[in-house]
Short mmCIF file of C-alpha atoms in Angstrom, two decimals:
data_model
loop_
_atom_site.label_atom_id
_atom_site.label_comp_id
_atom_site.label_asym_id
_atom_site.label_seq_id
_atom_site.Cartn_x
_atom_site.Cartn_y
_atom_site.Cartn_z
CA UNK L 1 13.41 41.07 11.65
CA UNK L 2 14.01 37.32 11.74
CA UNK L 3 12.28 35.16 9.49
CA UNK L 4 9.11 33.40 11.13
CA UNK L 5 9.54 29.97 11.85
CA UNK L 6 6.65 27.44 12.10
CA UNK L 7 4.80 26.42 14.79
CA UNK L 8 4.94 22.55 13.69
CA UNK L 9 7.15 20.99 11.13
CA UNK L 10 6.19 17.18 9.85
CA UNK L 11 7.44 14.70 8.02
CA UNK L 12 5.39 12.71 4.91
CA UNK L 13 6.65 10.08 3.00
CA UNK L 14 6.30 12.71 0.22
CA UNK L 15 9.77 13.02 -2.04
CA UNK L 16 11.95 15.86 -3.27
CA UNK L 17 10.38 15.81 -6.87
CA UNK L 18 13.50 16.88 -8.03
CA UNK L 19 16.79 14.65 -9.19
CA UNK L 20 17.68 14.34 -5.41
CA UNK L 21 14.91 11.81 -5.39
CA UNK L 22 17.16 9.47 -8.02
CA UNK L 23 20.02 9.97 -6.42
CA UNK L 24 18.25 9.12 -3.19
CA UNK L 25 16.72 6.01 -5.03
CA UNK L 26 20.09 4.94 -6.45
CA UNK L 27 21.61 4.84 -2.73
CA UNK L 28 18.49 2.67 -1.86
CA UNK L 29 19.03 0.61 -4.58
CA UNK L 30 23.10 0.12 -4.30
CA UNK L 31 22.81 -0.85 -0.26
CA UNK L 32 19.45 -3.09 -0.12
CA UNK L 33 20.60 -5.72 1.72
CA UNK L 34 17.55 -8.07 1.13
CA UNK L 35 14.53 -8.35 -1.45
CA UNK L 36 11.85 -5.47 -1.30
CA UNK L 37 8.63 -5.70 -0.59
CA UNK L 38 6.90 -8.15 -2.74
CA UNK L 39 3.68 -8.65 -1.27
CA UNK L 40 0.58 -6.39 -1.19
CA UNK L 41 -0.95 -5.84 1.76
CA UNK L 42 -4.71 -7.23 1.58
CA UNK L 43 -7.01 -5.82 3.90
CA UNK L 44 -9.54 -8.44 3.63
CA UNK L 45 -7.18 -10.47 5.93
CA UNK L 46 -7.92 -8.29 8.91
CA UNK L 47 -10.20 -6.60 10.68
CA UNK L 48 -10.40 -3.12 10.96
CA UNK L 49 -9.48 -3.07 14.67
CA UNK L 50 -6.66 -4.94 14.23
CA UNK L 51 -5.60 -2.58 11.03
CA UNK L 52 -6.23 0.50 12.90
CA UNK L 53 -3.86 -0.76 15.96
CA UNK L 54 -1.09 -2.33 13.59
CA UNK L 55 -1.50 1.43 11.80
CA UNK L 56 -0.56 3.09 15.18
CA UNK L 57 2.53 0.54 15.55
CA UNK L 58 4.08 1.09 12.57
CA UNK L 59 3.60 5.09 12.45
CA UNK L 60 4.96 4.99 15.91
CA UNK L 61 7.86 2.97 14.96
CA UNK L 62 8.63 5.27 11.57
CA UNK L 63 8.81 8.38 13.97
CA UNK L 64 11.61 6.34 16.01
CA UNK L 65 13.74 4.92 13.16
CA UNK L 66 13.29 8.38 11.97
CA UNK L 67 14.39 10.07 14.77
CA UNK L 68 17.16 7.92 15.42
CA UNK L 69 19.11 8.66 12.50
CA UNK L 70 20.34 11.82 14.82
CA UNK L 71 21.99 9.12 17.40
CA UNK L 72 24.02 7.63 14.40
CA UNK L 73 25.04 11.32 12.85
CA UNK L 74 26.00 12.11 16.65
CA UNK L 75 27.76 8.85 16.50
CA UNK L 76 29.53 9.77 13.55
CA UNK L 77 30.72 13.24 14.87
CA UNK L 78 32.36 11.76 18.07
CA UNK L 79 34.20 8.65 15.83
CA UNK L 80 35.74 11.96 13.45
CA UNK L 81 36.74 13.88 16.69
CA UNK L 82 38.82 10.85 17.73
CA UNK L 83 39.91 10.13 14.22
CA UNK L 84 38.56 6.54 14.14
CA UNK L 85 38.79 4.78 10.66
CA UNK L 86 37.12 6.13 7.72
CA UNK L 87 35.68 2.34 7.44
CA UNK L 88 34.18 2.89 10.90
CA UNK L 89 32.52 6.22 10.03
CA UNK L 90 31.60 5.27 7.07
CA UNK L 91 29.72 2.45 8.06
CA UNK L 92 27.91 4.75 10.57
CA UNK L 93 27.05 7.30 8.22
CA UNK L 94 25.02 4.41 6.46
CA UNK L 95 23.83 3.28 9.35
CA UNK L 96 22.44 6.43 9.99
CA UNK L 97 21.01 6.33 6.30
CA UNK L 98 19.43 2.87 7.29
CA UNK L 99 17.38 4.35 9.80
CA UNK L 100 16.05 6.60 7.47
CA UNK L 101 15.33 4.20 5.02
CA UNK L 102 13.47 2.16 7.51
CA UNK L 103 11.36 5.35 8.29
CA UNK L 104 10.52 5.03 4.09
CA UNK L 105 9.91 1.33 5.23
CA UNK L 106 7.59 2.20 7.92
CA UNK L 107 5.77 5.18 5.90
CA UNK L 108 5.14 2.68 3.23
CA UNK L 109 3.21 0.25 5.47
CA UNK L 110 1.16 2.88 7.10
CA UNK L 111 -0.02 3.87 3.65
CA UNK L 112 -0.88 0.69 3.01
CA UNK L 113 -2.94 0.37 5.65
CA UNK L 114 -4.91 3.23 4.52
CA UNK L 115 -3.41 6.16 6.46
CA UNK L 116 -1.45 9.22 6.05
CA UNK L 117 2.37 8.36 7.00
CA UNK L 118 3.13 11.69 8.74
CA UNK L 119 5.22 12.44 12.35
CA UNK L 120 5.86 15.04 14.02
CA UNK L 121 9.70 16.23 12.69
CA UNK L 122 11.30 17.47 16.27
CA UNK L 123 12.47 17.53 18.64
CA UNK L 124 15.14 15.39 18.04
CA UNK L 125 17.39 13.48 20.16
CA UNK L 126 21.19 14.32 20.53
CA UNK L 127 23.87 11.69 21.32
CA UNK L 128 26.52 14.37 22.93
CA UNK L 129 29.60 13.41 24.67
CA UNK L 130 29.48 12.32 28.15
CA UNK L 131 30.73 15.03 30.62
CA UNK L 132 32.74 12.85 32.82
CA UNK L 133 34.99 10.76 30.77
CA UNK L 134 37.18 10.98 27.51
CA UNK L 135 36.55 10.98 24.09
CA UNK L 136 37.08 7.79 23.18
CA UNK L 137 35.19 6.45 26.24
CA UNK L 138 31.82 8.57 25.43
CA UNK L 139 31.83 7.08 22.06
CA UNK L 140 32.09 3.72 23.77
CA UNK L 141 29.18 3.95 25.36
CA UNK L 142 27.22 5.40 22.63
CA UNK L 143 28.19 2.15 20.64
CA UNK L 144 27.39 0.28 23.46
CA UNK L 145 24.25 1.42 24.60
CA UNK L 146 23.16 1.85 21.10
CA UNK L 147 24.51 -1.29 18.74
CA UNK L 148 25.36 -3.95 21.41
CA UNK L 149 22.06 -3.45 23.50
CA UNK L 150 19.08 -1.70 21.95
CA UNK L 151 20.14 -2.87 18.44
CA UNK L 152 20.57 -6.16 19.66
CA UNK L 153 17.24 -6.05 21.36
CA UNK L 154 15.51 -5.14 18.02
CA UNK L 155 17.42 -8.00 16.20
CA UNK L 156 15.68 -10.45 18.74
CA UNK L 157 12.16 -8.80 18.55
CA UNK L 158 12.22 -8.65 14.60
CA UNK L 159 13.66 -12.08 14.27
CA UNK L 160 11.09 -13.18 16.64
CA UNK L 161 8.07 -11.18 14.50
CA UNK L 162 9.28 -12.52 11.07
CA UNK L 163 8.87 -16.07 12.61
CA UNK L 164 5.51 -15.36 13.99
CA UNK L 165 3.66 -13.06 11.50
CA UNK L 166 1.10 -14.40 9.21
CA UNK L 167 0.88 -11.77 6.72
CA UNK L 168 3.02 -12.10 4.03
CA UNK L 169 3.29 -7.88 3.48
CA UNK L 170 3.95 -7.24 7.05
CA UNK L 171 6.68 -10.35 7.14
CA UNK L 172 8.27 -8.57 4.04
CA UNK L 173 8.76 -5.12 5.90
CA UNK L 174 10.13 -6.76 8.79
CA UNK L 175 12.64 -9.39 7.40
CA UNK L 176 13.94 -5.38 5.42
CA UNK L 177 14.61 -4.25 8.99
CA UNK L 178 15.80 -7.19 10.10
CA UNK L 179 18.86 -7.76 7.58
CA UNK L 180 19.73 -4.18 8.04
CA UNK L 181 19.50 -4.28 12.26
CA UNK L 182 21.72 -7.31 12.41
CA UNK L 183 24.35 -5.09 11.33
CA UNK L 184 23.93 -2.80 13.87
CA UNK L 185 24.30 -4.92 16.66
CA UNK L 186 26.73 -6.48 15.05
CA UNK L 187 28.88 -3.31 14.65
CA UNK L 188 29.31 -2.71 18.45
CA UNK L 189 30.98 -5.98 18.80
CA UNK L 190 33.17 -5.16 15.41
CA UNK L 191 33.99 -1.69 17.26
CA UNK L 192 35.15 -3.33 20.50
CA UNK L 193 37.48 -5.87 18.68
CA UNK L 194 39.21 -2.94 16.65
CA UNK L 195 40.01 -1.19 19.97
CA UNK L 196 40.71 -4.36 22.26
CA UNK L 197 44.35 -3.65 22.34
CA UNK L 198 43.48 -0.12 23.35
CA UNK L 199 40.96 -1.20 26.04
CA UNK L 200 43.37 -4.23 26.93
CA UNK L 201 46.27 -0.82 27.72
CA UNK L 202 43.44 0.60 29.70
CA UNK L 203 41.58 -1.65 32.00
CA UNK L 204 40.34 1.16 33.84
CA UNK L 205 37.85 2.15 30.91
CA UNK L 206 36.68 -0.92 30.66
CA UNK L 207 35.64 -0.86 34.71
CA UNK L 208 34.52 2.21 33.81
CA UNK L 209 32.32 1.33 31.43
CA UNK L 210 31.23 -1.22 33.82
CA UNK L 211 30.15 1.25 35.87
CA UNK L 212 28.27 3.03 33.42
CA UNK L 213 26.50 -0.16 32.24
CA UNK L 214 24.97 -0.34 35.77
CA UNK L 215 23.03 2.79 35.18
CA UNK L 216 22.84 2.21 31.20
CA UNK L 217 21.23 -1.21 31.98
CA UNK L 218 18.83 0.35 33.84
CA UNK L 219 17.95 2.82 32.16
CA UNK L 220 17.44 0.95 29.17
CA UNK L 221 15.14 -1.81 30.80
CA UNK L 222 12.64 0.98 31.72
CA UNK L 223 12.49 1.90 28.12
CA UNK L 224 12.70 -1.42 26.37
CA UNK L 225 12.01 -3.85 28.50
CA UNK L 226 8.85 -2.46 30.45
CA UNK L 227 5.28 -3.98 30.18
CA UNK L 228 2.74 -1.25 29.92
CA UNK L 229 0.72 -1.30 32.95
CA UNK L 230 -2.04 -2.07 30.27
CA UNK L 231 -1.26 -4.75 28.58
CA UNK L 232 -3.00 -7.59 27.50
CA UNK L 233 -1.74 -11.03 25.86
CA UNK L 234 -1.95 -10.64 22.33
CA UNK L 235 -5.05 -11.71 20.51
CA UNK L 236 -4.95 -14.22 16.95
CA UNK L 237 -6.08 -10.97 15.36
CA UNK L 238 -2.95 -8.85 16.08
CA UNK L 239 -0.72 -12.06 15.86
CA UNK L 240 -1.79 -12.33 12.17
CA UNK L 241 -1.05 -8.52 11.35
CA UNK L 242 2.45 -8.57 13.30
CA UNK L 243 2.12 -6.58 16.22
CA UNK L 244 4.15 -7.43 19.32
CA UNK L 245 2.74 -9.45 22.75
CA UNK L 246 3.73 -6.22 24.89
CA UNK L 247 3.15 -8.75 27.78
CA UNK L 248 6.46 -10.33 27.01
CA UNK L 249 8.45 -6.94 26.37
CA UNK L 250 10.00 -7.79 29.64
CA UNK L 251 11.44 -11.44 28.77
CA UNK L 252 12.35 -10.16 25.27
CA UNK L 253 14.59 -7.70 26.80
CA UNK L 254 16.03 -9.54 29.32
CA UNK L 255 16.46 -13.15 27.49
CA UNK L 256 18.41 -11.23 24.91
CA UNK L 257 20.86 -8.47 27.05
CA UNK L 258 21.32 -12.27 29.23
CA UNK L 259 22.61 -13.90 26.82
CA UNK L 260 23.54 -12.08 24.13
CA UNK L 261 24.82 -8.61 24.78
CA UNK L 262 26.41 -9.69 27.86
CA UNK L 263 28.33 -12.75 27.31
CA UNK L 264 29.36 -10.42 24.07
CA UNK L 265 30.78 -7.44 25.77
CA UNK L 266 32.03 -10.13 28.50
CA UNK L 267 34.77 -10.66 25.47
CA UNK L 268 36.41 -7.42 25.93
CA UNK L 269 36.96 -7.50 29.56
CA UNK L 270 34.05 -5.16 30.48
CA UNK L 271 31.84 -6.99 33.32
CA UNK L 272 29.19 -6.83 32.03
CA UNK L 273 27.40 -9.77 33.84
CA UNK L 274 27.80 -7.89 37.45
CA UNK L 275 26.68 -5.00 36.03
CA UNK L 276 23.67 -6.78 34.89
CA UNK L 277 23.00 -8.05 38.52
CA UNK L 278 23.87 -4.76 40.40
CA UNK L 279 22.02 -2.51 37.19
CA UNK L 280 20.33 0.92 39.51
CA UNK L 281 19.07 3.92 38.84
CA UNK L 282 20.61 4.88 41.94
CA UNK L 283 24.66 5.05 42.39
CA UNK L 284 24.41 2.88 45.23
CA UNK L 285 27.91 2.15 47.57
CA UNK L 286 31.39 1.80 45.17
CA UNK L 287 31.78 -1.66 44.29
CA UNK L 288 34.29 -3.70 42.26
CA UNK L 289 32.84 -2.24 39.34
CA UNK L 290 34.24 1.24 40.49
CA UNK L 291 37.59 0.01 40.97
CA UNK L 292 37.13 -0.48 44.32
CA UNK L 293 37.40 -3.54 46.55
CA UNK L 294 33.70 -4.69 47.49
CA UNK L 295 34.59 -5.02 50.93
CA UNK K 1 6.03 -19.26 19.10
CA UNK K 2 6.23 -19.81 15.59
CA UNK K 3 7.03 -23.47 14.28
CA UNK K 4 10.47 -23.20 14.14
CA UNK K 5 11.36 -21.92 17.73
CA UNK K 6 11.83 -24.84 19.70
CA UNK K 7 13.33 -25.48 22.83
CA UNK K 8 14.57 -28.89 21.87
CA UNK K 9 16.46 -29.38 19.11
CA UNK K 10 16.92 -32.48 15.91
CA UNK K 11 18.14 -35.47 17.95
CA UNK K 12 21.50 -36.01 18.30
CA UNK K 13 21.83 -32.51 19.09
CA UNK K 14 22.69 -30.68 22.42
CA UNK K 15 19.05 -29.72 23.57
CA UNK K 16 18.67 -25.45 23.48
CA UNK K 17 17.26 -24.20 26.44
CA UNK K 18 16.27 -20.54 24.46
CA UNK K 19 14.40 -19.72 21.52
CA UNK K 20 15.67 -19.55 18.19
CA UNK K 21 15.66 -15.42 17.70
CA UNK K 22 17.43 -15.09 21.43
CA UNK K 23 20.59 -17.65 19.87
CA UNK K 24 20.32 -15.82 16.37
CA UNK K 25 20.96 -12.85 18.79
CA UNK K 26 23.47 -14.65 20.17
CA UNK K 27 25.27 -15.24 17.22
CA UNK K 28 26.06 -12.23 16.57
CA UNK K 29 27.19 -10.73 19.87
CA UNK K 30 29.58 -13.91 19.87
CA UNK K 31 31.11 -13.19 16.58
CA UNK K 32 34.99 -11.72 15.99
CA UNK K 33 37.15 -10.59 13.48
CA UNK K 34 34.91 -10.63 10.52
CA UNK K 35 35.05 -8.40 7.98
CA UNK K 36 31.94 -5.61 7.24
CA UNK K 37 30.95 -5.71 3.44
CA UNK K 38 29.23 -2.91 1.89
CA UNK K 39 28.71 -4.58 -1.55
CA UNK K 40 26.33 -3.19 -3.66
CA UNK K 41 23.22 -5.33 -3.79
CA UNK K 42 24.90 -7.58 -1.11
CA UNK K 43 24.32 -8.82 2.33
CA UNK K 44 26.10 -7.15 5.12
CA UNK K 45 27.24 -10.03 6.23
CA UNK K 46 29.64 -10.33 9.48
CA UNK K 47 30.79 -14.01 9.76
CA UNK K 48 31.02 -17.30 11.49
CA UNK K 49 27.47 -18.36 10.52
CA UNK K 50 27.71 -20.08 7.00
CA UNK K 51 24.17 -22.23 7.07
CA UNK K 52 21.20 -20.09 6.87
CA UNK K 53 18.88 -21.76 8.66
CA UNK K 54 16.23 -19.38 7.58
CA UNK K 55 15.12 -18.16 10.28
CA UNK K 56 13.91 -14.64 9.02
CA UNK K 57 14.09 -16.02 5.26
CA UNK K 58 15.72 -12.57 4.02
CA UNK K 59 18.99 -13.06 2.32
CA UNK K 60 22.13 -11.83 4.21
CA UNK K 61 20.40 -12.61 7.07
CA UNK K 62 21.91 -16.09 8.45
CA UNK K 63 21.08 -18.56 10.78
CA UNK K 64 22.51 -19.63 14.25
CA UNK K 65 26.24 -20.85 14.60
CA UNK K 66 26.61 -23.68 16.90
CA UNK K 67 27.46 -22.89 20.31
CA UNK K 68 27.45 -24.73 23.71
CA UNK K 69 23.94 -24.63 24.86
CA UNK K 70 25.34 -24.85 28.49
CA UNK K 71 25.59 -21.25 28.48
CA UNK K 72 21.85 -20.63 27.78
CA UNK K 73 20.19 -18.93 30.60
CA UNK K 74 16.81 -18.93 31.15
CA UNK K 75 15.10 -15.58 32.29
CA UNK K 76 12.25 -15.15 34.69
CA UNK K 77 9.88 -12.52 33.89
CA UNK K 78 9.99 -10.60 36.41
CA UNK K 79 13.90 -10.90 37.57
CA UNK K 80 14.54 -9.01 40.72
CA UNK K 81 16.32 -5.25 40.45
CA UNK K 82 19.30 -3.88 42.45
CA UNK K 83 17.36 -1.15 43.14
CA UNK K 84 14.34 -2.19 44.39
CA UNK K 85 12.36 -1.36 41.54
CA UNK K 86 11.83 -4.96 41.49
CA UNK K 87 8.89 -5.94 39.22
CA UNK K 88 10.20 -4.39 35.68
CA UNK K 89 7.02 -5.67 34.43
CA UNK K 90 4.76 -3.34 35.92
CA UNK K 91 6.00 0.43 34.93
CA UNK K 92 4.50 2.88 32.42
CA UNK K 93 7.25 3.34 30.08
CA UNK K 94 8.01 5.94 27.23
CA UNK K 95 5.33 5.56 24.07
CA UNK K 96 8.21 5.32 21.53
CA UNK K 97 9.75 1.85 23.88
CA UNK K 98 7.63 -0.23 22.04
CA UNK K 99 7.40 0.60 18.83
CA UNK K 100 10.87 -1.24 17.74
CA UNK K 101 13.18 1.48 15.78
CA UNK K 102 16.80 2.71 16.06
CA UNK K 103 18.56 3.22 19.49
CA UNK K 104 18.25 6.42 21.71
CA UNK K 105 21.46 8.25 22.61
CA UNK K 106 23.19 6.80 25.99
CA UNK K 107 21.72 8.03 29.09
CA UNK K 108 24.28 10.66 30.70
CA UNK K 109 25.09 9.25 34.47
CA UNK K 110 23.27 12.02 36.44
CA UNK K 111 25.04 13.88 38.95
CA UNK K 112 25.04 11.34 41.96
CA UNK K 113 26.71 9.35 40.39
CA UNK K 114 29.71 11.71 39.56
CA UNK K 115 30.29 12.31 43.24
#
């Protein structure tokens, strides 16, 4: 009879107990790529509404760094099947690793705060190859989609909150994202350089990826760069305890793909600036971007 | 806005049309052939920008390089969509595509657009 599985699993903040949790410490230690936290966080500063909100915010966001650690160990698979440099998967791996130390990062201010850290510890999302191109392709658009656009989104968002929070313990945990997300939307672009004389032999992957950034774009923007159908202008209140004006998720999202991502990928010969214009959820008739004369 | 995002910049200089974290952004989409370092204790630094301009204040993490600030382009909020869709800021999104965190995996083109 098989062994019975629980209904739920979660995940706490709670450690090993056992030597792994050194070891684990040690890695910490040996990759910090800024100061820790060296503020306490003072409740006196807030109120409790604005505690209890900035509470929800950061458990949500430790359930999505934790959860994303799966698209960098996907990552990671697909650069080994194509036998990229052990420099590139290695830096992946700890990318991977970065997003679960940001998780610890998150937990750590939601205790703070006076709650329990603990998520829900699946489903959990799967960066598999993409049916209708090659190998080397899919992984371009995983590095793509993930490094050069949503990473670089998140480098613009947490640059902007460490400029604009007023609690010193809240400004710590985000400038300890922030020096670790700059490196992964920096790696995209890094990637892309070390295979521009490949994708200079092989224009069509480059319109192909195009293509793909016409429906990625899109896609993405619906996620990202949405404003909740709720949302309100932030108050001085939630300014002072870092959470985000969701009434300018929109401008965020598109300042930063504008004139970032896409004058960045615009480097490699990928057009990324039509796709930008033309970016559907719907296929819509072949274009340039398909290889095909507009006309 | 916090004190140091401003559209206009010391005098003398070309006048930015975007906000400091978009260029910072910028920065390092526009950046090439540097070198990844995984030094223990270290930044991870990528290159070009060598004058931390503080903007976040955490080390490793380094200011804007100077660019042309002809190629700033100013968003509206609500730009218009290919597919109709047109006011992106008016949708109920996912509950995780706020919260900040790591990327999700790329979306799979559905099936029409294979055909």
């Amino acid at each position: 009879m098989p062994p019975v599985e629980p209904d739920e699993r979660w995940l706490t903040a709670a450690l090993s107990g056992t030597p792994i949790a050194d070891e684990s410490r040690f890695v910490d230690l040996a990759l910090r790529p800024c100061e820790p936290l060296v503020h306490a966080f003072d409740r006196a500063r807030h109120s409790r509404e604005a505690i209890e909100k900035a509470r929800r915010w950061w458990l949500a966001a430790m359930q999505s760094e934790y959860e994303s650690a799966s698209v960098f160990i996907d990552m990671a698979t697909q650069l080994r099947e194509i036998a990229s440099p052990l420099d590139v998967q290695t830096v992946v791996l700890r990318m991977a690793q970065d997003e679960l130390r940001h998780a610890a990062i998150c937990a750590r201010v939601v205790e703070a705060m006076g709650a329990e850290a603990k998520i829900p510890a699946g489903p959990l999302p799967r960066a598999t190859p993409h049916p209708d191109c090659g190998a080397d392709e899919s992984v371009l658009r995983e590095i793509v989609h993930g490094c050069c656009l949503s990473e670089m989104v998140n480098v613009a968002r947490l640059a902007k909150s460490v400029g604009e929070v007023g609690d010193p313990f809240v400004r710590d945990a985000f400038r300890l994202l922030l020096a670790d997300e700059r490196l992964h939307a920096q790696f995209g672009f890094h990637y892309l350089e070390s295979r521009r004389p490949w994708l200079d032999a092989h224009p069509e992957i480059a319109r192909s990826l195009g293509r793909f950034l016409r429906y990625g774009f899109a896609a993405l923007e619906q996620r990202m760069g949405a404003v909740p159908l709720d949302a309100s202008p932030r108050t001085e209140a939630e300014l002072a305890i870092g959470l985000p004006d969701l009434t300018e998720q929109s401008s965020t999202f598109q300042e930063t793909i504008l004139n970032a991502s896409v004058p960045g990928l615009e480097r490699f010969g990928i057009e990324a600036g039509a796709a930008w214009r033309n970016r559907s959820m719907r296929p819509g008739p072949p274009s340039a971007l398909d290889g095909h004369s507009p006309g | 806005m916090f004190p140091d995002d401003e559209t206009i910049d010391a005098p003398g200089e070309v006048p930015f049309v975007l906000p400091k974290h978009v260029r910072f952004a910028r920065s390092l989409a526009l950046v090439s052939g540097a070198v990844i370092g995984l030094a223990a204790g270290a930044a991870v630094f990528g290159s070009g920008c060598n004058s931390c301009t503080g903007i976040c204040g955490a080390y490793g993490v380094q200011g804007v390089q100077p660019y042309d600030a002809q190629y700033d382009t100013p968003v509206s909020h609500a730009d218009a969509r290919a597919d109709g869709a047109g006011d992106a800021g008016a949708r109920e999104v996912p509950p995780d595509g706020h919260a900040g965190g790591g990327p999700r995996p790329a979306p799979h083109l559905p099936a029409d657009w294979l055909a």
